Amino acid sequence: DITFDGVHILNQDIVAAQPRIIIRLKDEARWMRLDDTSLLKLKIRYPDGAIRPYWFSNTDTVKFTPAGNAPVSNNTAEVEMRPWFRNDGIYELIVTARDKTGNKAGDLEYRVLFEVITKPMISNLVNYPNPFTSSTAFVFTITGNEVPQNIKIEIMTVTGKIVREITKEELGPLHVGRNITDFKWNGTDQFGQPLGNGVYLYRVVTNLNGKTMDKYSTTANNTDKYFTRGYGKMYLMR
């Protein structure tokens, strides 16, 4: 089981430039304690094609936590990797694992591609579903190495009156990469009163180390057509 900053990523997802990668190896055999670093081999292919092995002797980057003493009810070893990717591009994590008797964790190596974009940016923020009747979530991408200290969504009428501010705390856990918020706006104002049907505008306001984040945009997520001068449009239809 492998996560990047607590998230199971898909191929070519964006991750932080200095991610916390957790690799867990589990064995049902209670007496075959997973306590040997030789059970795992870790490699990363860099954008230039070079493949770099990661060794457990480098405790600043790779940390191994063995399973508990046998017989162990949860025979799970954990590896924490903290690499620092200084260049933009597509990387590939390659993991090979086996148990104490030599059985492989799989017929093939575990491989996953991921993208690093070192510059901190945020994409257009779109809501889904749109139009919506009862609630809508927000989807956006963050690049760089950290989530902005301050991020809020301002929802306003077509005349520019702000009717709802959604704070970072309300949005729920965020991470570098693609986010779908746990928070779902239910079409109410700042006081919890239902708003009328119609068109509402919204924008995202960010602050990272005292600066507004630049916009991240790709041809693949062609969202600019839904925005006018930085404002998106949503439809509330009860």
Coordinates of N, CA and C in Angstrom, one line a residue:
D1 N 0.9 -1.2 0.0 CA 0.0 0.0 0.0 C 0.9 1.2 0.0
I2 N 0.7 2.2 -0.9 CA 1.6 3.3 -1.1 C 0.7 4.6 -1.2
T3 N 1.1 5.6 -0.4 CA 0.4 6.9 -0.4 C 1.4 8.0 -0.6
F4 N 1.0 9.1 -1.2 CA 1.8 10.3 -1.3 C 1.0 11.4 -0.5
D5 N 1.7 11.8 0.6 CA 1.0 12.8 1.5 C -0.4 12.4 1.9
G6 N -0.5 11.1 2.2 CA -1.8 10.5 2.6 C -2.8 10.2 1.5
V7 N -2.4 10.3 0.3 CA -3.3 10.1 -0.8 C -2.9 9.0 -1.7
H8 N -3.8 8.1 -2.1 CA -3.5 7.1 -3.2 C -3.6 7.8 -4.5
I9 N -2.5 8.0 -5.2 CA -2.5 8.7 -6.4 C -2.7 7.8 -7.6
L10 N -3.1 8.4 -8.7 CA -3.3 7.8 -10.0 C -2.0 8.1 -10.9
N11 N -1.8 7.4 -11.9 CA -0.7 7.6 -12.8 C -0.7 9.1 -13.3
Q12 N 0.4 9.7 -13.2 CA 0.7 11.1 -13.6 C -0.1 12.2 -12.8
D13 N -0.5 11.8 -11.6 CA -1.0 12.9 -10.7 C 0.1 13.8 -10.3
I14 N -0.3 15.0 -10.0 CA 0.7 16.0 -9.5 C 0.9 15.7 -8.0
V15 N 2.2 15.7 -7.5 CA 2.5 15.6 -6.1 C 3.4 16.7 -5.7
A16 N 3.6 16.9 -4.4 CA 4.5 17.9 -3.9 C 5.9 17.7 -4.3
A17 N 6.7 18.7 -4.4 CA 8.1 18.6 -4.7 C 8.9 17.9 -3.6
Q18 N 8.4 17.9 -2.4 CA 9.0 17.2 -1.3 C 8.0 16.3 -0.6
P19 N 7.5 15.3 -1.2 CA 6.3 14.6 -0.7 C 6.7 13.6 0.5
R20 N 5.8 13.3 1.2 CA 5.9 12.2 2.3 C 5.3 10.9 1.7
I21 N 6.1 10.0 1.3 CA 5.7 8.8 0.6 C 5.7 7.7 1.7
I22 N 4.6 7.0 1.9 CA 4.5 6.0 2.9 C 4.2 4.7 2.1
I23 N 5.1 3.7 2.4 CA 5.0 2.3 1.8 C 4.7 1.3 2.9
R24 N 3.6 0.6 2.8 CA 3.3 -0.4 3.9 C 3.3 -1.8 3.2
L25 N 4.1 -2.7 3.9 CA 4.2 -4.1 3.4 C 3.5 -4.9 4.5
K26 N 2.5 -5.7 4.2 CA 1.8 -6.5 5.1 C 1.9 -8.0 4.8
D27 N 2.0 -8.8 5.8 CA 2.1 -10.3 5.7 C 1.1 -10.9 6.7
E28 N 0.3 -11.9 6.2 CA -0.6 -12.5 7.2 C 0.1 -13.5 8.1
A29 N 1.3 -13.9 7.8 CA 2.0 -14.9 8.6 C 2.5 -14.2 9.9
R30 N 1.9 -14.6 11.0 CA 2.1 -13.9 12.3 C 3.6 -14.1 12.8
W31 N 4.2 -15.3 12.4 CA 5.5 -15.6 13.0 C 6.6 -15.2 12.0
M32 N 6.3 -14.7 10.8 CA 7.3 -14.3 9.9 C 7.4 -12.7 9.9
R33 N 8.0 -12.2 11.0 CA 8.0 -10.8 11.2 C 8.7 -10.0 10.1
L34 N 8.1 -9.0 9.6 CA 8.7 -8.1 8.6 C 9.6 -7.1 9.3
D35 N 10.9 -7.5 9.4 CA 11.8 -6.7 10.1 C 13.1 -6.4 9.4
D36 N 13.2 -6.7 8.1 CA 14.4 -6.7 7.3 C 14.3 -5.7 6.2
T37 N 15.2 -4.7 6.1 CA 15.1 -3.8 5.0 C 15.4 -4.4 3.6
S38 N 16.0 -5.6 3.6 CA 16.3 -6.2 2.3 C 15.0 -6.7 1.6
L39 N 13.9 -6.7 2.4 CA 12.6 -7.2 1.8 C 12.1 -6.2 0.8
L40 N 12.5 -5.0 0.8 CA 12.0 -4.0 -0.1 C 13.2 -3.3 -0.9
K41 N 12.9 -3.1 -2.2 CA 13.8 -2.3 -3.0 C 13.1 -1.1 -3.6
L42 N 13.7 0.1 -3.4 CA 13.0 1.3 -3.8 C 13.9 2.0 -4.9
K43 N 13.2 2.4 -6.0 CA 13.9 3.1 -7.0 C 12.9 4.2 -7.5
I44 N 13.5 5.3 -8.0 CA 12.8 6.4 -8.7 C 13.4 6.7 -10.0
R45 N 12.6 6.7 -11.1 CA 13.1 7.1 -12.4 C 12.9 8.6 -12.5
Y46 N 13.9 9.3 -12.9 CA 13.9 10.8 -13.0 C 13.5 11.2 -14.4
P47 N 13.1 12.5 -14.6 CA 12.6 12.9 -15.9 C 13.7 12.7 -17.0
D48 N 15.0 12.7 -16.7 CA 16.0 12.5 -17.7 C 16.2 11.0 -18.0
G49 N 15.4 10.1 -17.4 CA 15.5 8.7 -17.6 C 16.4 7.9 -16.7
A50 N 17.2 8.6 -15.9 CA 18.1 8.0 -14.9 C 17.3 7.4 -13.8
I51 N 17.6 6.1 -13.4 CA 17.0 5.4 -12.3 C 17.9 5.5 -11.1
R52 N 17.4 6.0 -10.0 CA 18.2 6.1 -8.8 C 17.6 5.2 -7.7
P53 N 18.4 4.3 -7.2 CA 18.0 3.5 -6.0 C 18.0 4.3 -4.7
Y54 N 17.1 4.0 -3.8 CA 17.1 4.7 -2.5 C 17.5 3.6 -1.5
W55 N 18.5 4.0 -0.7 CA 19.0 3.0 0.3 C 18.5 3.4 1.7
F56 N 18.4 2.4 2.6 CA 17.9 2.6 3.9 C 19.0 3.1 4.8
S57 N 20.2 3.2 4.3 CA 21.3 3.8 5.1 C 21.2 5.3 5.2
N58 N 20.4 5.9 4.2 CA 20.2 7.3 4.2 C 18.9 7.6 5.0
T59 N 19.1 7.7 6.4 CA 17.9 7.8 7.3 C 17.3 9.2 7.1
D60 N 17.9 10.2 6.5 CA 17.2 11.5 6.4 C 16.2 11.4 5.3
T61 N 16.3 10.5 4.3 CA 15.4 10.4 3.2 C 14.5 9.1 3.3
V62 N 15.0 8.0 3.8 CA 14.3 6.8 3.9 C 14.4 6.2 5.4
K63 N 13.2 6.0 5.9 CA 13.1 5.5 7.3 C 12.3 4.2 7.3
F64 N 12.8 3.1 7.9 CA 12.2 1.8 8.0 C 11.7 1.6 9.4
T65 N 10.4 1.2 9.5 CA 9.8 0.8 10.8 C 9.4 -0.6 10.7
P66 N 10.0 -1.6 11.4 CA 9.7 -3.0 11.3 C 8.3 -3.3 12.0
A67 N 7.8 -4.5 11.7 CA 6.6 -4.9 12.4 C 7.0 -5.3 13.8
G68 N 5.9 -5.4 14.6 CA 6.2 -5.7 16.0 C 6.7 -7.1 16.2
N69 N 7.0 -7.5 17.5 CA 7.5 -8.8 17.8 C 6.5 -9.9 17.5
A70 N 7.1 -11.0 17.0 CA 6.2 -12.2 16.7 C 5.8 -12.9 18.0
P71 N 4.6 -13.5 18.1 CA 3.6 -13.5 17.0 C 2.9 -12.1 16.9
V72 N 2.8 -11.6 15.8 CA 2.3 -10.2 15.6 C 0.9 -10.3 14.9
S73 N -0.1 -9.6 15.5 CA -1.4 -9.6 14.9 C -1.5 -8.8 13.7
N74 N -0.7 -7.7 13.6 CA -0.6 -6.9 12.4 C 0.8 -6.8 11.9
N75 N 1.1 -7.8 11.1 CA 2.5 -7.9 10.6 C 2.7 -7.0 9.5
T76 N 3.0 -5.7 9.8 CA 3.1 -4.7 8.8 C 4.4 -3.9 9.0
A77 N 5.2 -3.8 8.0 CA 6.4 -2.9 8.1 C 6.1 -1.7 7.3
E78 N 6.7 -0.6 7.7 CA 6.4 0.7 7.1 C 7.7 1.4 6.7
V79 N 7.7 2.0 5.5 CA 8.8 2.8 5.0 C 8.3 4.2 4.7
E80 N 9.0 5.2 5.3 CA 8.7 6.6 5.0 C 9.8 7.2 4.1
M81 N 9.5 7.7 3.0 CA 10.4 8.3 2.1 C 10.1 9.8 2.0
R82 N 11.2 10.6 2.1 CA 11.1 12.1 2.0 C 12.0 12.6 1.0
P83 N 11.9 12.2 -0.3 CA 12.8 12.7 -1.3 C 12.4 14.2 -1.6
W84 N 13.4 14.9 -2.3 CA 13.2 16.3 -2.7 C 13.5 16.4 -4.1
F85 N 12.4 16.6 -4.9 CA 12.5 16.7 -6.4 C 12.7 18.2 -6.8
R86 N 13.8 18.5 -7.2 CA 14.1 19.9 -7.5 C 13.8 20.4 -8.9
N87 N 13.5 19.4 -9.8 CA 13.2 19.7 -11.2 C 11.8 19.3 -11.6
D88 N 11.2 20.1 -12.4 CA 9.9 19.8 -12.9 C 10.0 18.5 -13.9
G89 N 8.9 17.8 -13.9 CA 8.9 16.7 -14.9 C 8.1 15.5 -14.4
I90 N 8.1 14.4 -15.1 CA 7.4 13.2 -14.8 C 8.4 12.2 -14.2
Y91 N 8.1 11.7 -13.0 CA 8.9 10.8 -12.3 C 8.2 9.4 -12.2
E92 N 8.9 8.4 -11.8 CA 8.2 7.1 -11.6 C 8.8 6.4 -10.4
L93 N 7.9 6.0 -9.5 CA 8.3 5.3 -8.3 C 8.2 3.8 -8.6
I94 N 9.3 3.0 -8.3 CA 9.3 1.6 -8.6 C 9.6 0.9 -7.2
V95 N 8.7 0.0 -6.8 CA 8.9 -0.7 -5.6 C 8.8 -2.2 -5.8
T96 N 9.8 -3.0 -5.3 CA 9.7 -4.4 -5.3 C 9.8 -4.9 -3.8
A97 N 8.9 -5.9 -3.5 CA 8.8 -6.3 -2.1 C 8.6 -7.8 -2.1
R98 N 9.0 -8.4 -0.9 CA 8.8 -9.9 -0.7 C 8.6 -10.1 0.8
D99 N 8.1 -11.3 1.1 CA 8.1 -11.7 2.5 C 9.3 -12.4 3.0
K100 N 9.3 -12.9 4.2 CA 10.5 -13.5 4.8 C 10.9 -14.9 4.1
T101 N 9.9 -15.5 3.4 CA 10.2 -16.7 2.7 C 10.5 -16.6 1.3
G102 N 10.5 -15.3 0.8 CA 10.8 -15.0 -0.6 C 9.7 -14.8 -1.5
N103 N 8.4 -15.0 -1.0 CA 7.2 -14.7 -1.8 C 7.1 -13.3 -2.2
K104 N 7.0 -13.0 -3.5 CA 6.9 -11.6 -4.0 C 5.5 -11.0 -3.6
A105 N 5.5 -9.7 -3.4 CA 4.3 -9.0 -3.2 C 3.4 -9.0 -4.4
G106 N 4.0 -9.2 -5.6 CA 3.2 -9.2 -6.8 C 4.1 -9.8 -7.9
D107 N 3.4 -10.2 -9.0 CA 4.2 -10.7 -10.1 C 5.0 -9.7 -10.8
L108 N 4.6 -8.4 -10.7 CA 5.3 -7.3 -11.3 C 5.7 -6.3 -10.3
E109 N 6.7 -5.5 -10.6 CA 7.0 -4.4 -9.7 C 5.9 -3.4 -9.6
Y110 N 5.7 -2.8 -8.4 CA 4.7 -1.7 -8.3 C 5.3 -0.5 -9.0
R111 N 4.6 0.1 -9.9 CA 5.1 1.3 -10.6 C 4.0 2.4 -10.6
V112 N 4.3 3.6 -10.4 CA 3.4 4.7 -10.5 C 4.1 5.9 -11.0
L113 N 3.6 6.6 -12.0 CA 4.1 7.8 -12.5 C 3.5 9.0 -11.8
F114 N 4.3 10.0 -11.5 CA 3.8 11.2 -10.9 C 4.5 12.4 -11.4
E115 N 3.8 13.6 -11.4 CA 4.4 14.8 -11.9 C 4.7 15.8 -10.8
V116 N 5.9 16.4 -10.9 CA 6.3 17.5 -10.0 C 6.3 18.8 -10.8
I117 N 5.7 19.8 -10.2 CA 5.8 21.2 -10.7 C 6.2 22.0 -9.5
T118 N 7.4 22.5 -9.5 CA 8.0 23.1 -8.3 C 7.4 24.5 -8.0
K119 N 6.9 25.2 -9.0 CA 6.4 26.5 -8.8 C 5.0 26.4 -8.1
P120 N 4.8 27.2 -7.0 CA 3.5 27.1 -6.3 C 2.4 27.9 -7.1
M121 N 1.4 27.2 -7.6 CA 0.3 27.7 -8.3 C -1.0 27.1 -7.9
I122 N -2.1 27.7 -8.4 CA -3.4 27.1 -8.1 C -4.2 27.2 -9.4
S123 N -5.0 26.2 -9.8 CA -5.8 26.2 -11.0 C -7.1 26.9 -10.8
N124 N -7.8 27.1 -11.9 CA -9.2 27.6 -11.8 C -9.9 26.6 -10.9
L125 N -10.8 27.1 -10.1 CA -11.6 26.3 -9.2 C -13.0 26.2 -9.8
V126 N -13.4 24.9 -10.0 CA -14.7 24.7 -10.6 C -15.5 23.9 -9.6
N127 N -16.8 24.1 -9.7 CA -17.7 23.4 -8.8 C -18.4 22.3 -9.5
Y128 N -18.7 21.2 -8.8 CA -19.3 20.0 -9.4 C -20.3 19.4 -8.4
P129 N -21.6 19.1 -8.8 CA -22.1 19.4 -10.1 C -22.5 20.9 -10.3
N130 N -22.6 21.2 -11.6 CA -23.0 22.6 -12.0 C -23.8 22.5 -13.3
P131 N -25.1 22.8 -13.2 CA -25.9 23.4 -12.1 C -26.1 22.3 -11.0
F132 N -26.5 22.8 -9.8 CA -26.8 21.9 -8.7 C -28.1 22.3 -8.0
T133 N -28.6 21.3 -7.3 CA -29.9 21.5 -6.7 C -29.8 21.6 -5.1
S134 N -29.0 20.6 -4.6 CA -28.9 20.5 -3.1 C -27.5 20.9 -2.6
S135 N -26.5 20.5 -3.3 CA -25.1 20.8 -2.8 C -24.1 20.6 -4.0
T136 N -22.9 21.3 -3.9 CA -21.9 21.2 -4.9 C -20.5 21.3 -4.2
A137 N -19.6 20.5 -4.7 CA -18.2 20.5 -4.2 C -17.3 21.3 -5.1
F138 N -16.1 21.5 -4.7 CA -15.1 22.3 -5.5 C -13.9 21.4 -5.9
V139 N -13.5 21.6 -7.1 CA -12.4 20.8 -7.7 C -11.3 21.8 -8.2
F140 N -10.1 21.6 -7.7 CA -8.9 22.4 -8.2 C -7.6 21.7 -7.9
T141 N -6.6 22.3 -8.5 CA -5.2 21.7 -8.4 C -4.3 22.7 -7.8
I142 N -3.4 22.2 -6.9 CA -2.4 23.0 -6.3 C -1.0 22.4 -6.7
T143 N -0.1 23.2 -7.1 CA 1.3 22.8 -7.4 C 2.3 23.4 -6.4
G144 N 3.5 22.9 -6.5 CA 4.6 23.4 -5.6 C 4.9 22.4 -4.5
N145 N 5.1 22.9 -3.3 CA 5.5 22.0 -2.2 C 4.6 22.1 -1.0
E146 N 3.7 23.1 -1.0 CA 2.8 23.2 0.2 C 1.5 23.9 -0.1
V147 N 0.6 23.6 0.7 CA -0.8 24.2 0.5 C -0.7 25.7 1.1
P148 N -1.4 26.6 0.4 CA -1.3 28.0 0.9 C -1.8 28.1 2.3
Q149 N -1.2 29.1 3.0 CA -1.6 29.2 4.4 C -3.1 29.7 4.5
N150 N -3.5 30.5 3.5 CA -4.8 31.1 3.5 C -5.4 30.8 2.1
I151 N -6.6 30.3 2.2 CA -7.4 30.1 0.9 C -8.9 30.2 1.3
K152 N -9.6 30.9 0.5 CA -11.0 31.0 0.8 C -11.7 31.2 -0.6
I153 N -13.0 30.8 -0.6 CA -13.9 30.9 -1.8 C -14.9 32.0 -1.5
E154 N -15.0 33.0 -2.3 CA -16.0 34.0 -2.2 C -17.1 33.8 -3.2
I155 N -18.4 33.7 -2.7 CA -19.5 33.5 -3.5 C -20.4 34.7 -3.5
M156 N -20.7 35.2 -4.7 CA -21.4 36.5 -4.7 C -22.5 36.5 -5.8
T157 N -23.4 37.5 -5.7 CA -24.5 37.6 -6.6 C -23.9 38.2 -7.9
V158 N -24.6 38.3 -9.0 CA -24.2 38.8 -10.2 C -23.9 40.3 -10.1
T159 N -24.4 41.0 -9.1 CA -24.1 42.4 -8.9 C -22.8 42.6 -8.0
G160 N -22.2 41.5 -7.6 CA -21.0 41.6 -6.8 C -21.1 41.6 -5.3
K161 N -22.3 41.4 -4.8 CA -22.4 41.3 -3.3 C -22.0 39.9 -2.8
I162 N -21.1 39.9 -1.9 CA -20.6 38.6 -1.3 C -21.7 38.1 -0.4
V163 N -22.2 36.8 -0.7 CA -23.2 36.2 0.2 C -22.7 35.1 1.0
R164 N -21.5 34.6 0.6 CA -20.9 33.5 1.4 C -19.4 33.5 1.2
E165 N -18.7 33.3 2.3 CA -17.2 33.1 2.3 C -16.9 31.7 2.9
I166 N -16.3 30.9 2.1 CA -15.9 29.5 2.6 C -14.5 29.5 2.9
T167 N -14.1 29.2 4.2 CA -12.8 29.3 4.6 C -12.0 28.0 4.4
K168 N -10.7 28.1 4.5 CA -9.8 26.9 4.4 C -10.2 25.8 5.3
E169 N -10.6 26.2 6.6 CA -10.9 25.2 7.6 C -12.2 24.4 7.2
E170 N -13.1 25.2 6.6 CA -14.4 24.5 6.1 C -14.1 23.6 5.0
L171 N -13.2 23.9 4.1 CA -13.0 23.1 2.9 C -12.5 21.7 3.2
G172 N -11.8 21.5 4.4 CA -11.4 20.2 4.8 C -9.9 20.0 4.4
P173 N -9.4 18.8 4.5 CA -8.0 18.5 4.2 C -7.7 18.8 2.7
L174 N -6.6 19.6 2.5 CA -6.1 19.9 1.2 C -4.7 19.4 1.0
H175 N -4.3 19.1 -0.2 CA -2.9 18.7 -0.5 C -2.5 19.2 -1.8
V176 N -1.1 19.1 -2.1 CA -0.6 19.5 -3.4 C -1.1 18.4 -4.3
G177 N -1.6 18.8 -5.5 CA -2.2 17.9 -6.4 C -3.6 18.2 -6.7
R178 N -4.4 17.3 -7.1 CA -5.8 17.5 -7.5 C -6.7 17.3 -6.2
N179 N -7.5 18.3 -5.9 CA -8.4 18.3 -4.7 C -9.8 18.3 -5.1
I180 N -10.6 17.4 -4.5 CA -12.1 17.5 -4.5 C -12.5 17.7 -3.1
T181 N -13.0 18.8 -2.7 CA -13.3 19.2 -1.3 C -14.3 18.3 -0.7
D182 N -14.0 18.0 0.6 CA -15.0 17.3 1.4 C -16.2 18.2 1.6
F183 N -15.9 19.5 1.7 CA -17.0 20.4 1.9 C -17.9 20.5 0.7
K184 N -19.2 20.6 0.9 CA -20.2 20.8 -0.2 C -21.1 22.0 0.2
W185 N -21.0 23.0 -0.7 CA -21.9 24.1 -0.4 C -23.3 23.8 -0.7
N186 N -24.2 24.2 0.2 CA -25.6 23.8 0.0 C -26.5 25.0 -0.4
G187 N -25.9 26.0 -0.9 CA -26.7 27.1 -1.5 C -27.3 28.0 -0.4
T188 N -26.6 28.2 0.7 CA -27.1 29.1 1.8 C -26.1 30.2 1.9
D189 N -26.5 31.3 2.6 CA -25.7 32.5 2.7 C -24.9 32.3 4.0
Q190 N -24.2 33.4 4.4 CA -23.3 33.4 5.6 C -24.0 33.1 6.9
F191 N -25.3 33.3 6.9 CA -26.1 33.1 8.1 C -26.9 31.8 8.0
G192 N -26.7 31.0 6.9 CA -27.4 29.7 6.8 C -28.7 29.8 6.2
Q193 N -29.1 30.9 5.6 CA -30.4 31.1 5.0 C -30.3 30.7 3.5
P194 N -31.3 29.9 3.0 CA -31.3 29.5 1.6 C -31.3 30.7 0.7
L195 N -30.5 30.6 -0.3 CA -30.5 31.6 -1.4 C -31.4 31.2 -2.5
G196 N -31.9 32.2 -3.2 CA -32.8 32.0 -4.3 C -32.2 31.3 -5.5
N197 N -33.0 30.7 -6.3 CA -32.5 30.1 -7.6 C -31.8 31.2 -8.4
G198 N -30.9 30.8 -9.3 CA -30.3 31.7 -10.2 C -28.8 31.5 -10.3
V199 N -28.1 32.5 -10.9 CA -26.7 32.5 -11.2 C -25.9 33.2 -10.1
Y200 N -24.8 32.5 -9.7 CA -23.9 33.1 -8.7 C -22.5 33.1 -9.2
L201 N -21.7 34.1 -8.9 CA -20.3 34.1 -9.2 C -19.5 33.7 -8.1
Y202 N -18.3 33.2 -8.4 CA -17.4 32.9 -7.3 C -15.9 33.1 -7.7
R203 N -15.0 33.2 -6.7 CA -13.6 33.3 -7.0 C -12.9 32.7 -5.8
V204 N -11.6 32.3 -6.0 CA -10.8 31.8 -4.9 C -9.7 32.9 -4.6
V205 N -9.5 33.1 -3.3 CA -8.5 34.0 -2.9 C -7.4 33.2 -2.1
T206 N -6.1 33.4 -2.5 CA -5.1 32.6 -1.8 C -4.0 33.5 -1.3
N207 N -3.2 33.0 -0.3 CA -2.1 33.6 0.2 C -1.1 32.6 0.6
L208 N 0.1 32.6 0.0 CA 1.2 31.7 0.3 C 2.4 32.6 0.6
N209 N 2.8 32.5 1.9 CA 4.0 33.3 2.3 C 3.9 34.8 1.9
G210 N 2.6 35.3 2.1 CA 2.4 36.7 1.8 C 2.1 37.1 0.4
K211 N 2.1 36.1 -0.5 CA 1.9 36.4 -1.9 C 0.7 35.6 -2.5
T212 N 0.0 36.3 -3.4 CA -1.1 35.6 -4.1 C -0.5 34.6 -5.1
M213 N -1.1 33.4 -5.2 CA -0.5 32.3 -6.0 C -0.9 32.6 -7.5
D214 N 0.1 32.3 -8.4 CA -0.2 32.4 -9.8 C -1.1 31.3 -10.2
K215 N -1.7 31.4 -11.4 CA -2.7 30.5 -11.9 C -2.0 29.3 -12.6
Y216 N -2.4 28.1 -12.3 CA -1.9 26.9 -13.0 C -3.0 26.6 -14.0
S217 N -2.5 26.4 -15.3 CA -3.4 26.0 -16.3 C -2.7 25.1 -17.3
T218 N -3.5 24.2 -17.8 CA -3.0 23.3 -18.9 C -4.1 23.1 -19.9
T219 N -3.7 22.7 -21.1 CA -4.7 22.5 -22.1 C -5.7 21.3 -21.8
A220 N -5.2 20.4 -20.9 CA -6.0 19.2 -20.6 C -7.1 19.6 -19.7
N221 N -7.0 20.6 -18.8 CA -8.1 21.0 -17.9 C -8.6 22.3 -18.4
N222 N -9.0 22.4 -19.6 CA -9.4 23.6 -20.3 C -10.6 24.3 -19.6
T223 N -10.3 25.0 -18.4 CA -11.4 25.5 -17.6 C -11.6 27.0 -17.8
D224 N -10.6 27.6 -18.6 CA -10.7 29.1 -18.8 C -12.0 29.6 -19.4
K225 N -12.6 28.7 -20.2 CA -13.8 29.1 -20.9 C -15.0 29.3 -19.9
Y226 N -14.8 28.8 -18.7 CA -15.9 28.9 -17.7 C -15.7 30.2 -16.8
F227 N -14.6 30.9 -17.1 CA -14.2 32.0 -16.2 C -14.2 33.3 -17.0
T228 N -14.6 34.4 -16.4 CA -14.5 35.7 -17.0 C -13.8 36.7 -15.9
R229 N -12.6 37.1 -16.3 CA -11.8 38.0 -15.4 C -11.6 37.4 -14.0
G230 N -11.4 36.1 -14.0 CA -11.1 35.4 -12.7 C -12.3 34.9 -12.0
Y231 N -13.5 35.2 -12.5 CA -14.7 34.8 -11.8 C -15.4 33.6 -12.5
G232 N -15.8 32.6 -11.7 CA -16.5 31.5 -12.3 C -18.0 31.7 -12.1
K233 N -18.8 30.9 -12.7 CA -20.2 31.0 -12.7 C -20.9 29.7 -12.3
M234 N -21.8 29.7 -11.4 CA -22.5 28.5 -11.0 C -24.0 28.8 -11.0
Y235 N -24.8 27.7 -11.1 CA -26.2 27.8 -11.3 C -26.9 27.0 -10.1
L236 N -27.7 27.7 -9.3 CA -28.5 27.1 -8.3 C -29.9 26.9 -8.8
M237 N -30.3 25.6 -8.8 CA -31.7 25.3 -9.3 C -32.3 24.3 -8.3
R238 N -33.1 24.8 -7.4 CA -33.7 23.9 -6.4 C -35.0 23.2 -7.0

